[in-house]
Amino acid sequence: MAVARDRLFDLAVNRASQALDRLGPRDAGARRHALEVWYLKTRFAYRVPFAAVEEALATRPEGEAHWHGGPDGGWREGPPDVP
């Protein structure tokens, strides 16, 4: 069960990251608002705390990276293993 929750967390962070990338450069307030809208519209995201997604995104490095390892995971270089 923990593996499934870790994958769900990874998916939420990676999809949120992709959504923010599509927005392009914006100020912090506009990015947070867009992230909140994405979170509310995404069917699975409610299972992952918004604050945890936001916290993970705050540590995202420059360049192409993906989150892996659930809430205790971290960013890895390259695209995610799953879409």
Tab-separated table of C-alpha atoms in Angstrom:
chain	number	residue	atom	x	y	z
A	1	MET	CA	0.000	0.000	0.000
A	2	ALA	CA	2.856	2.407	0.751
A	3	VAL	CA	4.260	1.918	-2.757
A	4	ALA	CA	0.941	2.978	-4.298
A	5	ARG	CA	0.830	6.086	-2.103
A	6	ASP	CA	4.408	6.940	-3.030
A	7	ARG	CA	3.555	6.633	-6.727
A	8	LEU	CA	0.487	8.811	-6.267
A	9	PHE	CA	2.590	11.445	-4.542
A	10	ASP	CA	5.188	11.293	-7.317
A	11	LEU	CA	2.471	11.621	-9.945
A	12	ALA	CA	0.899	14.610	-8.207
A	13	VAL	CA	4.201	16.470	-7.872
A	14	ASN	CA	5.288	15.671	-11.421
A	15	ARG	CA	1.961	16.661	-12.977
A	16	ALA	CA	1.875	19.876	-10.940
A	17	SER	CA	5.416	20.621	-12.070
A	18	GLN	CA	4.415	20.097	-15.709
A	19	ALA	CA	1.390	22.359	-15.255
A	20	LEU	CA	3.581	25.128	-13.876
A	21	ASP	CA	6.090	24.667	-16.712
A	22	ARG	CA	3.312	25.257	-19.233
A	23	LEU	CA	2.559	28.586	-17.569
A	24	GLY	CA	6.024	29.946	-18.120
A	25	PRO	CA	7.584	32.607	-15.934
A	26	ARG	CA	5.083	34.269	-13.638
A	27	ASP	CA	5.227	35.943	-10.277
A	28	ALA	CA	4.904	33.765	-7.174
A	29	GLY	CA	1.283	34.757	-6.529
A	30	ALA	CA	0.147	33.856	-10.042
A	31	ARG	CA	2.001	30.539	-9.907
A	32	ARG	CA	0.434	29.657	-6.544
A	33	HIS	CA	-3.024	30.533	-7.831
A	34	ALA	CA	-2.478	28.384	-10.940
A	35	LEU	CA	-1.274	25.524	-8.752
A	36	GLU	CA	-4.372	25.812	-6.547
A	37	VAL	CA	-6.633	25.714	-9.617
A	38	TRP	CA	-4.767	22.676	-10.970
A	39	TYR	CA	-5.092	20.955	-7.587
A	40	LEU	CA	-8.839	21.569	-7.403
A	41	LYS	CA	-9.436	20.347	-10.968
A	42	THR	CA	-7.278	17.225	-10.758
A	43	ARG	CA	-9.276	14.192	-9.675
A	44	PHE	CA	-6.509	12.342	-7.860
A	45	ALA	CA	-4.584	15.235	-6.340
A	46	TYR	CA	-6.911	15.649	-3.352
A	47	ARG	CA	-5.400	12.447	-1.943
A	48	VAL	CA	-2.067	14.233	-1.589
A	49	PRO	CA	-1.904	17.254	0.739
A	50	PHE	CA	-1.608	20.496	-1.221
A	51	ALA	CA	1.061	21.800	1.160
A	52	ALA	CA	3.224	18.729	0.489
A	53	VAL	CA	3.000	19.228	-3.287
A	54	GLU	CA	3.789	22.911	-2.896
A	55	GLU	CA	6.748	22.123	-0.614
A	56	ALA	CA	8.202	19.619	-3.094
A	57	LEU	CA	7.824	22.087	-5.977
A	58	ALA	CA	9.654	24.756	-4.004
A	59	THR	CA	12.798	22.622	-4.082
A	60	ARG	CA	12.696	21.782	-7.795
A	61	PRO	CA	16.072	22.267	-9.465
A	62	GLU	CA	16.623	24.051	-12.776
A	63	GLY	CA	16.362	21.975	-15.930
A	64	GLU	CA	14.419	18.800	-16.592
A	65	ALA	CA	13.767	16.892	-13.382
A	66	HIS	CA	11.165	14.617	-11.859
A	67	TRP	CA	10.134	13.721	-8.320
A	68	HIS	CA	10.651	10.135	-7.202
A	69	GLY	CA	10.244	8.334	-3.884
A	70	GLY	CA	6.996	9.578	-2.378
A	71	PRO	CA	6.839	12.205	0.353
A	72	ASP	CA	10.362	11.332	1.514
A	73	GLY	CA	11.758	11.289	-2.033
A	74	GLY	CA	13.497	13.924	-4.036
A	75	TRP	CA	14.214	15.333	-7.461
A	76	ARG	CA	16.072	13.325	-10.091
A	77	GLU	CA	17.419	14.491	-13.432
A	78	GLY	CA	15.433	13.725	-16.557
A	79	PRO	CA	11.791	12.982	-17.337
A	80	PRO	CA	9.598	10.842	-15.077
A	81	ASP	CA	9.421	7.089	-15.667
A	82	VAL	CA	5.651	7.232	-16.188
A	83	PRO	CA	3.610	9.940	-17.897
